[in-house]
């Protein structure tokens, strides 16, 4: 055994952390990129002397840098990291550092969003003193049951890996495990390393090889032969198969494999929110969005299908219409998914593999297998009929009689028409994601970015910032259109200032409809009569929030954050304003008021939201009767 002394480098824990992160790379199919592309942070006493000092020091080192970005809200910077990671198909992400206390807990919502959407983010919240020399430190939660509890324990259920670094020696194995989880397509999600503020500043002699460039290879597991054979047999036996393409198709960059598979077999393709764009909207096999926010075409085929082939989907309740959609009495499922957890859902024949490798294997094994011509023709006819519905919604014909304000569908139509084929639309919560899912004509696998796993209000602008950062970092010339309603905007608009600070252009379409209109419509459907969903003064006569609308000027607010702002009140004015925003070279907000009562076309699907079983209100009793009819369509797939 060699007795050569190992070379060491004396650094603080925080300095070692950021130097390590700056030298981590992901690799898939021979393509290598920086795993942690930068670090967002808001500094306080819990991280300024540790991670803050380390980021400053690293930024001064020649040739080795971890770029720092200044955020306005801790939750928002996690959303930005999520947007970045999704745009890079989970090969690259951002780190987020905060102080202890509220700065840390503000990130919990973002952590949940990342984990639910299976997207990698690295969270570095400050923590209380490991030595307990200064207990209770400012913002410390004191728990009489244990001195080891801090608010960062709240990250445990929403993180895929969590650790607290109480000693410098603990950092090395924790870092390696954190990188493994971030790059594992099955395990990935939020990774949280809680950093006690005294430990961040503590020095240690680190092995020099810790800071050498390290490559984390993202695997492409192939199907197990007997599982492949079972899946092939099920597909050959099916008369009316339907593919449901989920986000896994896009993240694994399997869109070309999916295209080859459906063109060889003729099997129609429906798309989840995360999977929208897996194929262009006008591909002959595409029947559009599926589920509670789906198209009438896809849902009609889903009700009749005797085999559902799920590719990279986790089968959320919106996708399955709360398990009411797939109504064929003998319907079976074949699920191709890199995660066994998802592959086994719906009592499926599981095909645990990378989406690209699994589709390629199925294509070769199904040589010569093709659906009946009349079934393929029915799918094409239904898709063409729905496309006509979309065009009528875009033109305003479908919502004739509304006004004078434009409908949300008309706004979506103008954005879709003026955007380029590779541009990106970003949205999250409210009624707009549902309208986008069924109406947006996606032309590129990365052209549709709607966060609907957590459906988090406030994601839109921050997420759009992350999308645009990812485009710029990799030389992609894409406009990013952020569509946000007034409810979401009021939740979190601060990262407009970050976009302005960084010189990053976004086109933000700010739709004003004076309240939570998505929940307003849902409220009516459950017999709650839009209670508490509109932004109105309290009426002194009724005691209710049913007075005049609040005179909130969101356009002025956006201008105060540094964005250019254009106002529009008609479809014609909106089109002109959007053209100006696209031609601009800085972040521009197009403010437009819409008619919240102008409906989008129906998906002809159900969503399970319970209704009060007993009520004095006639509206609630009617809603309960309708709910019970929906419940009767629900089933378990065994």
Coordinates of C-alpha atoms in Angstrom, one line a residue:
X1 CA 0.0 0.0 0.0
X2 CA 1.3 3.4 -0.9
X3 CA 2.1 5.7 2.0
X4 CA 2.0 8.8 -0.2
X5 CA 0.2 11.6 1.6
X6 CA -3.1 12.6 0.0
X7 CA -3.1 16.2 -1.3
X8 CA -5.6 18.4 0.6
X9 CA -7.1 21.8 0.2
X10 CA -8.1 23.8 3.3
X11 CA -11.5 25.5 2.7
X12 CA -14.7 26.3 4.6
X13 CA -17.6 23.9 4.2
X14 CA -19.4 26.5 2.0
X15 CA -16.3 27.1 -0.1
X16 CA -15.9 23.3 -0.6
X17 CA -19.6 23.0 -1.5
X18 CA -19.6 25.6 -4.3
X19 CA -16.3 24.5 -5.7
X20 CA -17.5 21.0 -5.9
X21 CA -20.8 22.0 -7.6
X22 CA -18.9 24.0 -10.2
X23 CA -17.2 20.9 -11.4
X24 CA -20.2 18.5 -11.7
X25 CA -21.4 17.4 -15.2
X26 CA -24.2 15.3 -16.5
X27 CA -23.8 13.1 -19.6
X28 CA -26.3 11.3 -21.8
X29 CA -25.7 9.9 -25.3
X30 CA -22.3 11.5 -25.3
X31 CA -23.7 15.0 -24.6
X32 CA -22.1 16.6 -21.6
X33 CA -23.2 19.8 -19.8
X34 CA -22.8 21.5 -16.4
X35 CA -25.1 19.8 -13.9
X36 CA -25.4 22.9 -11.7
X37 CA -25.5 25.8 -14.1
X38 CA -25.7 28.6 -11.4
X39 CA -27.0 29.5 -8.0
X40 CA -29.9 31.7 -7.1
X41 CA -29.8 33.2 -3.6
X42 CA -31.3 35.6 -1.2
X43 CA -28.8 36.3 1.7
X44 CA -29.4 36.7 5.4
X45 CA -27.5 36.0 8.6
X46 CA -27.9 32.2 8.0
X47 CA -26.0 32.1 4.7
X48 CA -24.3 35.4 3.9
X49 CA -21.0 34.6 5.7
X50 CA -21.0 31.0 4.4
X51 CA -22.4 30.3 1.0
X52 CA -22.5 34.0 0.1
X53 CA -18.8 34.5 0.8
X54 CA -18.0 31.3 -1.0
X55 CA -19.9 32.3 -4.1
X56 CA -18.1 35.7 -4.1
X57 CA -14.7 34.0 -3.7
X58 CA -15.4 31.5 -6.5
X59 CA -16.5 34.2 -8.8
X60 CA -13.1 35.8 -8.5
X61 CA -11.2 32.6 -9.4
X62 CA -9.9 32.5 -13.0
X63 CA -11.7 29.8 -15.1
X64 CA -13.8 28.4 -12.3
X65 CA -17.2 30.1 -11.7
X66 CA -20.6 29.4 -10.2
X67 CA -22.7 32.3 -11.5
X68 CA -24.8 33.9 -8.9
X69 CA -28.3 35.2 -9.6
X70 CA -30.2 37.6 -7.3
X71 CA -33.8 36.6 -6.7
X72 CA -36.7 38.5 -5.1
X73 CA -38.6 35.6 -3.6
X74 CA -37.3 32.3 -2.3
X75 CA -40.2 30.2 -3.7
X76 CA -39.8 32.0 -7.1
X77 CA -36.2 31.1 -7.4
X78 CA -37.0 27.4 -7.0
X79 CA -39.6 27.8 -9.7
X80 CA -37.0 29.3 -11.9
X81 CA -34.7 26.3 -11.3
X82 CA -37.5 24.0 -12.1
X83 CA -38.2 25.8 -15.4
X84 CA -34.5 25.6 -16.2
X85 CA -34.3 21.9 -15.5
X86 CA -37.4 21.1 -17.5
X87 CA -36.2 23.0 -20.5
X88 CA -32.9 21.1 -20.3
X89 CA -34.7 17.7 -20.0
X90 CA -33.4 17.2 -16.5
X91 CA -29.7 17.2 -17.5
X92 CA -29.0 20.6 -15.9
X93 CA -30.5 22.6 -13.1
X94 CA -29.8 25.5 -10.6
X95 CA -29.0 25.6 -6.9
X96 CA -30.9 27.9 -4.5
X97 CA -29.5 29.2 -1.3
X98 CA -31.4 31.0 1.5
X99 CA -30.9 32.1 5.1
X100 CA -32.6 30.2 7.9
X101 CA -36.2 30.7 9.0
X102 CA -38.7 32.2 6.6
X103 CA -36.2 32.3 3.8
X104 CA -35.8 28.6 4.0
X105 CA -39.5 27.7 4.5
X106 CA -40.5 29.9 1.6
X107 CA -38.8 27.2 -0.6
X108 CA -40.9 24.4 0.7
X109 CA -43.7 25.0 -1.9
X110 CA -41.1 25.1 -4.7
X111 CA -39.6 21.8 -3.4
X112 CA -43.0 20.1 -3.5
X113 CA -43.5 21.4 -7.0
X114 CA -40.1 20.0 -8.2
X115 CA -40.6 16.6 -6.6
X116 CA -44.2 16.1 -7.8
X117 CA -43.0 17.0 -11.4
X118 CA -40.0 14.8 -11.1
X119 CA -37.6 17.7 -11.8
X120 CA -34.2 18.2 -10.2
X121 CA -33.4 21.2 -8.1
X122 CA -30.7 21.6 -5.4
X123 CA -31.8 23.5 -2.3
X124 CA -29.3 24.9 0.2
X125 CA -31.2 26.4 3.2
X126 CA -29.2 27.8 6.1
X127 CA -29.8 26.2 9.4
X128 CA -29.4 26.8 13.2
X129 CA -26.1 26.4 14.9
X130 CA -24.8 22.9 15.0
X131 CA -22.8 23.7 18.1
X132 CA -25.8 25.3 19.8
X133 CA -23.5 28.0 21.0
X134 CA -26.0 30.8 20.3
X135 CA -29.4 29.0 20.8
X136 CA -31.9 30.3 20.2
X137 CA -30.5 32.1 17.2
X138 CA -32.7 34.7 15.3
X139 CA -35.5 32.9 13.5
X140 CA -34.9 29.6 15.2
X141 CA -37.9 27.3 15.9
X142 CA -37.6 25.9 19.4
X143 CA -39.1 22.5 19.9
X144 CA -39.2 21.3 23.6
X145 CA -39.2 17.7 22.4
X146 CA -35.8 17.8 20.7
X147 CA -32.9 20.3 20.2
X148 CA -32.3 18.7 16.8
X149 CA -35.5 20.0 15.1
X150 CA -35.4 23.0 12.8
X151 CA -37.8 24.4 10.3
X152 CA -35.8 22.7 7.6
X153 CA -37.3 19.4 8.7
X154 CA -40.3 20.6 6.8
X155 CA -38.4 19.8 3.6
X156 CA -38.2 16.0 4.4
X157 CA -41.5 14.9 2.9
X158 CA -41.1 17.0 -0.3
X159 CA -37.5 16.1 -1.0
X160 CA -36.1 13.1 -2.7
X161 CA -32.9 13.4 -0.7
X162 CA -32.5 15.3 2.5
X163 CA -29.5 15.8 4.9
X164 CA -28.2 18.2 7.5
X165 CA -24.5 18.8 7.5
X166 CA -23.6 19.0 11.2
X167 CA -19.9 18.3 10.6
X168 CA -17.6 19.0 7.7
X169 CA -16.8 15.3 7.3
X170 CA -20.5 14.7 6.5
X171 CA -20.4 16.8 3.4
X172 CA -18.5 14.5 1.0
X173 CA -20.9 11.5 1.1
X174 CA -23.9 13.8 1.2
X175 CA -22.7 15.7 -1.9
X176 CA -22.2 12.5 -3.9
X177 CA -25.6 11.1 -2.9
X178 CA -27.2 14.4 -3.8
X179 CA -25.7 14.4 -7.3
X180 CA -26.7 10.8 -7.8
X181 CA -30.4 11.6 -7.0
X182 CA -30.4 14.7 -9.2
X183 CA -29.3 12.7 -12.2
X184 CA -31.4 9.6 -11.6
X185 CA -34.5 9.8 -13.8
X186 CA -36.4 7.6 -11.4
X187 CA -35.3 9.2 -8.1
X188 CA -35.0 12.9 -9.2
X189 CA -36.8 15.8 -7.6
X190 CA -35.9 18.3 -4.9
X191 CA -32.6 17.6 -3.1
X192 CA -32.1 19.5 0.2
X193 CA -28.9 20.0 2.1
X194 CA -29.5 21.9 5.3
X195 CA -26.4 23.9 6.2
X196 CA -26.0 25.1 9.8
X197 CA -24.6 28.6 9.7
X198 CA -21.7 27.9 11.9
X199 CA -20.7 24.8 10.0
X200 CA -20.8 26.7 6.7
X201 CA -17.9 28.9 7.9
X202 CA -15.9 26.0 9.5
X203 CA -12.6 25.1 7.8
X204 CA -11.5 21.6 6.9
X205 CA -8.8 19.8 5.0
X206 CA -10.5 18.4 1.9
X207 CA -9.1 15.8 -0.4
X208 CA -8.1 17.7 -3.6
X209 CA -9.8 15.0 -5.9
X210 CA -13.2 16.1 -4.5
X211 CA -12.9 19.1 -6.7
X212 CA -11.8 17.4 -9.9
X213 CA -14.5 17.4 -12.7
X214 CA -16.9 14.6 -12.2
X215 CA -19.3 13.1 -14.7
X216 CA -22.7 11.7 -13.8
X217 CA -24.0 9.5 -16.6
X218 CA -27.8 9.4 -17.0
X219 CA -28.8 5.8 -17.8
X220 CA -31.1 4.5 -20.5
X221 CA -32.3 1.2 -19.1
X222 CA -33.6 -1.3 -21.7
X223 CA -36.8 -3.5 -21.3
X224 CA -36.5 -6.9 -19.7
X225 CA -37.1 -9.5 -22.5
X226 CA -40.1 -11.3 -20.9
X227 CA -41.8 -8.0 -20.1
X228 CA -41.2 -6.8 -23.7
X229 CA -42.8 -10.1 -25.0
X230 CA -45.9 -9.6 -22.8
X231 CA -46.3 -6.0 -24.0
X232 CA -45.9 -7.0 -27.6
X233 CA -48.5 -9.8 -27.2
X234 CA -51.0 -7.3 -25.6
X235 CA -50.5 -4.8 -28.4
X236 CA -50.9 -7.4 -31.2
X237 CA -54.2 -8.5 -29.6
X238 CA -55.6 -5.0 -29.3
X239 CA -58.2 -3.7 -31.8
X240 CA -58.4 -0.1 -30.6
X241 CA -55.1 0.8 -28.8
X242 CA -54.4 4.3 -27.7
X243 CA -51.0 5.8 -26.7
X244 CA -50.9 8.3 -23.9
X245 CA -47.7 10.3 -24.2
X246 CA -46.5 11.8 -20.9
X247 CA -43.6 14.0 -19.9
X248 CA -41.2 11.0 -19.9
X249 CA -41.3 11.0 -23.7
X250 CA -39.9 14.5 -23.8
X251 CA -37.5 14.2 -20.9
X252 CA -35.9 11.1 -22.4
X253 CA -35.8 12.8 -25.8
X254 CA -37.9 10.0 -27.3
X255 CA -40.0 12.1 -29.6
X256 CA -38.3 10.7 -32.8
X257 CA -38.7 7.1 -31.5
X258 CA -42.4 7.8 -30.8
X259 CA -42.9 9.2 -34.3
X260 CA -41.3 6.1 -35.8
X261 CA -43.4 3.8 -33.7
X262 CA -46.8 5.4 -34.4
X263 CA -46.0 5.8 -38.1
X264 CA -45.2 2.1 -38.3
X265 CA -48.2 0.9 -36.3
X266 CA -50.8 3.7 -36.9
X267 CA -51.7 3.8 -33.2
X268 CA -53.2 7.2 -32.3
X269 CA -51.5 9.4 -29.7
X270 CA -53.1 11.4 -26.9
X271 CA -51.0 13.7 -24.7
X272 CA -50.9 14.7 -21.0
X273 CA -50.1 18.2 -19.9
X274 CA -46.4 17.3 -19.5
X275 CA -46.4 15.2 -22.7
X276 CA -47.9 17.9 -24.9
X277 CA -45.6 18.5 -27.8
X278 CA -44.3 14.9 -27.9
X279 CA -45.4 15.1 -31.6
X280 CA -46.5 18.1 -33.6
X281 CA -50.2 18.9 -33.2
X282 CA -50.8 18.2 -36.9
X283 CA -49.2 14.8 -37.1
X284 CA -51.7 12.3 -38.6
X285 CA -51.6 10.1 -35.5
X286 CA -52.1 12.9 -32.9
X287 CA -55.5 13.3 -31.4
X288 CA -54.6 16.0 -28.8
X289 CA -54.9 16.4 -25.1
X290 CA -56.4 13.7 -23.0
X291 CA -58.5 13.7 -19.8
X292 CA -60.4 16.4 -17.8
X293 CA -58.8 19.2 -19.9
X294 CA -58.5 17.1 -23.0
X295 CA -60.0 17.2 -26.5
X296 CA -63.3 15.6 -27.5
X297 CA -61.3 13.6 -30.0
X298 CA -58.8 12.0 -27.6
X299 CA -61.4 11.4 -24.9
X300 CA -63.8 9.7 -27.4
X301 CA -61.0 7.3 -28.4
X302 CA -60.0 6.8 -24.7
X303 CA -63.5 5.7 -23.8
X304 CA -63.5 3.1 -26.6
X305 CA -59.9 1.9 -26.3
X306 CA -59.3 -1.8 -25.4
X307 CA -55.6 -1.1 -24.7
X308 CA -54.0 2.0 -23.2
X309 CA -50.2 2.3 -23.8
X310 CA -48.9 4.8 -21.3
X311 CA -45.5 6.1 -22.2
X312 CA -43.8 8.2 -19.5
X313 CA -47.0 9.2 -17.7
X314 CA -47.8 9.1 -14.0
X315 CA -51.6 9.0 -14.7
X316 CA -52.7 12.0 -12.7
X317 CA -56.4 12.3 -12.0
X318 CA -56.7 14.9 -14.8
X319 CA -55.2 12.4 -17.3
X320 CA -57.6 9.6 -16.3
X321 CA -60.6 12.0 -15.7
X322 CA -60.6 10.7 -12.1
X323 CA -60.6 7.1 -13.4
X324 CA -63.8 7.7 -15.3
X325 CA -62.3 8.0 -18.8
X326 CA -61.3 4.4 -19.9
X327 CA -64.7 2.7 -20.2
X328 CA -64.1 -0.3 -22.4
X329 CA -65.2 -3.3 -20.2
X330 CA -62.0 -5.2 -21.0
X331 CA -59.6 -2.3 -21.1
X332 CA -56.0 -3.2 -20.3
X333 CA -52.9 -1.2 -19.8
X334 CA -49.3 -1.5 -20.9
X335 CA -47.1 1.1 -19.2
X336 CA -43.6 2.0 -20.5
X337 CA -41.9 4.0 -17.8
X338 CA -38.4 4.3 -16.4
X339 CA -39.9 4.2 -12.9
X340 CA -41.4 0.9 -11.8
X341 CA -43.7 2.8 -9.4
X342 CA -45.5 4.4 -12.5
X343 CA -45.2 1.4 -14.8
X344 CA -47.3 -0.7 -12.4
X345 CA -50.2 1.8 -12.2
X346 CA -53.7 0.7 -13.3
X347 CA -52.7 -2.9 -12.8
X348 CA -50.7 -2.6 -16.0
X349 CA -48.3 -4.9 -17.8
X350 CA -45.2 -3.0 -16.7
X351 CA -42.4 -2.3 -19.2
X352 CA -39.7 -0.7 -17.0
X353 CA -37.3 1.1 -19.3
X354 CA -36.2 4.4 -20.8
X355 CA -38.9 5.7 -23.1
X356 CA -36.7 5.9 -26.1
X357 CA -35.2 2.5 -25.7
X358 CA -38.6 0.9 -24.9
X359 CA -40.3 2.4 -27.9
X360 CA -37.4 1.3 -30.2
X361 CA -37.6 -2.2 -28.8
X362 CA -41.4 -2.3 -29.2
X363 CA -41.1 -1.1 -32.8
X364 CA -38.7 -3.8 -33.8
X365 CA -40.7 -6.5 -32.0
X366 CA -44.0 -5.4 -33.6
X367 CA -42.7 -5.5 -37.1
X368 CA -45.7 -5.6 -39.5
X369 CA -48.3 -4.9 -36.8
X370 CA -50.7 -2.1 -37.7
X371 CA -54.1 -1.0 -36.5
X372 CA -57.1 -1.5 -38.9
X373 CA -57.4 1.2 -41.5
X374 CA -60.9 2.2 -40.4
X375 CA -59.7 2.8 -36.8
X376 CA -56.8 5.0 -38.0
X377 CA -59.2 6.9 -40.2
X378 CA -61.7 7.4 -37.3
X379 CA -58.8 8.9 -35.2
X380 CA -57.8 11.2 -38.1
X381 CA -61.4 12.3 -38.6
X382 CA -62.0 13.1 -34.9
X383 CA -58.7 15.0 -34.7
X384 CA -59.7 17.1 -37.8
X385 CA -63.1 17.8 -36.3
X386 CA -61.5 19.0 -33.1
X387 CA -59.0 21.2 -35.0
X388 CA -62.0 23.0 -36.5
X389 CA -63.4 23.5 -33.0
X390 CA -60.0 25.1 -32.1
X391 CA -60.1 27.4 -35.0
X392 CA -63.6 28.5 -34.2
X393 CA -62.5 29.2 -30.6
X394 CA -59.5 31.2 -31.8
X395 CA -61.7 33.3 -34.1
X396 CA -64.3 34.0 -31.4
X397 CA -67.0 32.2 -33.4
X398 CA -67.5 29.5 -30.7
X399 CA -68.1 32.1 -28.0
X400 CA -70.3 34.4 -30.2
X401 CA -72.4 36.9 -28.2
X402 CA -69.9 37.4 -25.4
X403 CA -68.1 40.7 -24.8
X404 CA -67.2 43.4 -25.2
X405 CA -63.9 42.0 -23.9
X406 CA -62.2 39.2 -25.8
X407 CA -62.4 35.6 -24.7
X408 CA -59.4 33.8 -23.2
X409 CA -59.5 31.4 -26.2
X410 CA -59.1 34.4 -28.6
X411 CA -56.1 35.6 -26.7
X412 CA -54.5 32.1 -26.8
X413 CA -55.2 32.0 -30.6
X414 CA -53.4 35.3 -31.2
X415 CA -50.4 34.2 -29.2
X416 CA -50.3 30.8 -31.0
X417 CA -50.5 32.5 -34.4
X418 CA -47.8 35.1 -33.8
X419 CA -45.4 32.8 -32.0
X420 CA -42.7 31.0 -33.9
X421 CA -42.6 27.1 -34.2
X422 CA -39.8 26.8 -31.6
X423 CA -41.1 29.5 -29.2
X424 CA -42.2 28.4 -25.8
X425 CA -45.5 29.1 -24.0
X426 CA -45.4 29.0 -20.2
X427 CA -48.3 28.8 -17.8
X428 CA -49.3 27.0 -14.6
X429 CA -52.5 27.5 -12.6
X430 CA -56.0 28.8 -13.2
X431 CA -58.3 28.2 -16.2
X432 CA -55.6 28.9 -18.7
X433 CA -53.7 25.6 -18.4
X434 CA -56.9 23.7 -19.2
X435 CA -57.6 25.9 -22.2
X436 CA -54.0 25.6 -23.4
X437 CA -54.0 21.9 -23.1
X438 CA -57.0 21.4 -25.4
X439 CA -56.4 24.5 -27.7
X440 CA -52.7 25.2 -28.1
X441 CA -51.2 24.0 -31.3
X442 CA -47.8 22.7 -30.3
X443 CA -45.1 22.4 -33.0
X444 CA -41.9 21.6 -31.0
X445 CA -41.2 19.2 -28.1
X446 CA -40.1 22.1 -25.9
X447 CA -42.7 24.6 -27.1
X448 CA -45.2 23.9 -24.4
X449 CA -44.4 24.4 -20.8
X450 CA -47.4 24.2 -18.4
X451 CA -46.7 23.3 -14.8
X452 CA -49.7 21.2 -13.9
X453 CA -48.3 18.6 -11.5
X454 CA -48.6 21.0 -8.6
X455 CA -50.6 23.6 -10.5
X456 CA -48.9 26.3 -8.4
X457 CA -50.1 29.8 -8.7
X458 CA -47.2 32.2 -9.1
X459 CA -45.0 29.8 -11.1
X460 CA -45.5 31.4 -14.4
X461 CA -43.1 34.4 -14.5
X462 CA -40.4 32.7 -12.4
X463 CA -40.7 29.5 -14.4
X464 CA -40.6 31.5 -17.7
X465 CA -37.4 33.2 -16.5
X466 CA -35.8 29.7 -16.0
X467 CA -37.0 28.6 -19.4
X468 CA -35.4 31.7 -21.1
X469 CA -32.2 31.3 -19.1
X470 CA -31.9 27.7 -20.3
X471 CA -32.4 28.8 -23.9
X472 CA -29.8 31.6 -23.6
X473 CA -27.2 29.4 -21.8
X474 CA -27.4 26.9 -24.7
X475 CA -27.6 29.3 -27.7
X476 CA -31.3 28.6 -28.5
X477 CA -33.1 31.5 -30.1
X478 CA -36.6 31.1 -28.7
X479 CA -39.1 33.7 -27.6
X480 CA -40.7 32.8 -24.2
X481 CA -44.4 33.7 -23.8
X482 CA -45.6 33.7 -20.2
X483 CA -49.4 33.6 -19.9
X484 CA -50.6 34.6 -16.5
X485 CA -53.9 35.5 -15.0
X486 CA -54.4 38.3 -12.4
X487 CA -54.8 35.8 -9.6
X488 CA -51.5 34.2 -10.2
X489 CA -49.8 37.5 -11.0
X490 CA -50.8 38.8 -7.6
X491 CA -49.3 35.8 -5.9
X492 CA -45.8 36.2 -7.4
X493 CA -44.7 38.7 -10.0
X494 CA -41.4 39.9 -8.4
X495 CA -39.2 38.0 -10.8
X496 CA -40.0 40.5 -13.5
X497 CA -37.4 42.7 -11.7
X498 CA -34.9 39.8 -12.0
X499 CA -35.5 39.4 -15.7
X500 CA -35.0 43.2 -16.1
X501 CA -31.9 43.1 -14.0
X502 CA -30.3 40.3 -16.0
X503 CA -31.4 41.7 -19.4
X504 CA -33.4 38.6 -20.1
X505 CA -36.4 39.2 -22.3
X506 CA -39.8 37.7 -21.6
X507 CA -43.1 38.4 -23.3
X508 CA -45.7 38.3 -20.5
X509 CA -49.4 38.2 -21.4
X510 CA -51.2 39.4 -18.3
X511 CA -54.9 38.5 -18.4
X512 CA -57.1 40.5 -16.1
X513 CA -60.4 38.9 -15.3
X514 CA -60.9 40.2 -11.8
X515 CA -60.5 37.1 -9.7
X516 CA -59.9 33.4 -9.4
X517 CA -62.0 32.6 -12.5
X518 CA -60.9 28.9 -12.8
X519 CA -62.1 28.2 -9.2
X520 CA -65.1 30.5 -9.9
X521 CA -66.3 28.1 -12.6
X522 CA -65.5 25.1 -10.5
X523 CA -67.3 26.7 -7.6
X524 CA -70.4 26.9 -9.7
X525 CA -70.1 23.3 -10.7
X526 CA -70.1 22.2 -7.0
X527 CA -73.0 24.5 -6.1
X528 CA -70.9 27.2 -4.3
X529 CA -72.0 30.0 -6.6
X530 CA -68.6 31.6 -7.2
X531 CA -68.3 32.4 -3.5
X532 CA -65.0 34.2 -2.6
X533 CA -63.6 34.0 -6.1
X534 CA -63.9 37.6 -7.4
X535 CA -61.9 40.6 -6.5
X536 CA -64.7 42.9 -5.3
X537 CA -65.3 45.4 -2.5
X538 CA -67.2 44.3 0.6
X539 CA -70.8 45.5 0.2
X540 CA -71.9 47.2 3.4
X541 CA -75.5 46.4 2.6
X542 CA -75.1 42.6 2.2
X543 CA -71.9 42.1 4.2
X544 CA -70.6 40.1 1.2
X545 CA -67.7 40.6 -1.3
X546 CA -70.2 41.5 -4.0
X547 CA -69.6 45.2 -4.5
X548 CA -67.8 46.9 -7.4
X549 CA -64.6 45.4 -8.8
X550 CA -61.4 46.5 -7.1
X551 CA -59.5 49.2 -9.0
X552 CA -56.2 47.3 -9.0
X553 CA -53.9 48.5 -11.8
X554 CA -51.7 45.5 -12.6
X555 CA -50.2 47.1 -15.7
X556 CA -48.9 50.0 -13.5
X557 CA -47.5 47.4 -11.1
X558 CA -45.6 45.6 -13.9
X559 CA -44.2 48.9 -15.0
X560 CA -43.0 49.7 -11.5
X561 CA -41.0 46.5 -11.6
X562 CA -39.1 47.7 -14.6
X563 CA -40.9 46.0 -17.5
X564 CA -42.2 47.8 -20.5
X565 CA -46.0 47.6 -20.5
X566 CA -48.6 47.7 -23.4
X567 CA -52.3 47.8 -22.8
X568 CA -55.0 46.3 -25.0
X569 CA -58.8 46.1 -24.7
X570 CA -59.8 44.4 -28.0
X571 CA -58.5 41.4 -30.0
X572 CA -57.2 43.9 -32.6
X573 CA -55.4 46.0 -30.0
X574 CA -54.0 42.8 -28.4
X575 CA -52.6 41.6 -31.7
X576 CA -50.8 44.9 -32.4
X577 CA -49.5 45.0 -28.8
X578 CA -48.2 41.5 -29.0
X579 CA -46.4 42.2 -32.3
X580 CA -44.6 45.1 -30.6
X581 CA -43.7 43.0 -27.6
X582 CA -42.2 40.3 -29.9
X583 CA -40.2 42.9 -31.7
X584 CA -38.9 44.5 -28.5
X585 CA -35.5 43.6 -27.0
X586 CA -36.5 43.7 -23.3
X587 CA -39.1 42.2 -21.1
X588 CA -42.5 43.5 -22.1
X589 CA -45.9 42.9 -20.4
X590 CA -49.0 43.0 -22.6
X591 CA -52.0 43.7 -20.3
X592 CA -55.5 42.7 -21.6
X593 CA -58.9 42.4 -19.9
X594 CA -60.9 39.3 -20.9
X595 CA -64.4 38.1 -20.5
X596 CA -64.3 35.3 -17.8
X597 CA -67.8 34.1 -18.7
X598 CA -66.8 33.2 -22.3
X599 CA -66.3 29.4 -22.2
X600 CA -63.8 27.2 -23.9
X601 CA -65.0 24.1 -25.8
X602 CA -65.8 21.2 -23.5
X603 CA -63.5 18.2 -23.0
X604 CA -66.5 16.0 -22.4
X605 CA -64.8 14.5 -19.4
X606 CA -65.3 14.5 -15.6
X607 CA -63.2 15.5 -12.7
X608 CA -63.9 14.3 -9.2
X609 CA -64.4 17.2 -6.8
X610 CA -66.7 16.2 -4.0
X611 CA -70.0 18.1 -3.5
X612 CA -71.7 18.6 -0.1
X613 CA -74.0 15.6 0.5
X614 CA -76.7 17.7 2.3
X615 CA -77.3 21.4 1.7
X616 CA -79.9 24.2 2.0
X617 CA -78.9 25.7 -1.3
X618 CA -80.7 24.4 -4.3
X619 CA -77.6 25.0 -6.4
X620 CA -75.7 22.6 -4.2
X621 CA -78.4 20.0 -4.3
X622 CA -78.4 20.1 -8.1
X623 CA -74.6 19.9 -8.2
X624 CA -74.7 16.9 -5.8
X625 CA -77.1 15.0 -8.2
X626 CA -74.7 15.7 -11.1
X627 CA -71.7 14.6 -8.9
X628 CA -73.4 11.3 -8.1
X629 CA -73.9 10.7 -11.9
X630 CA -70.2 11.3 -12.4
X631 CA -69.2 8.9 -9.5
X632 CA -71.1 6.1 -11.2
X633 CA -68.7 6.3 -14.1
X634 CA -65.6 5.8 -11.9
X635 CA -63.9 2.4 -11.8
X636 CA -60.9 0.6 -10.7
X637 CA -58.7 -1.0 -13.4
X638 CA -57.8 -4.5 -12.2

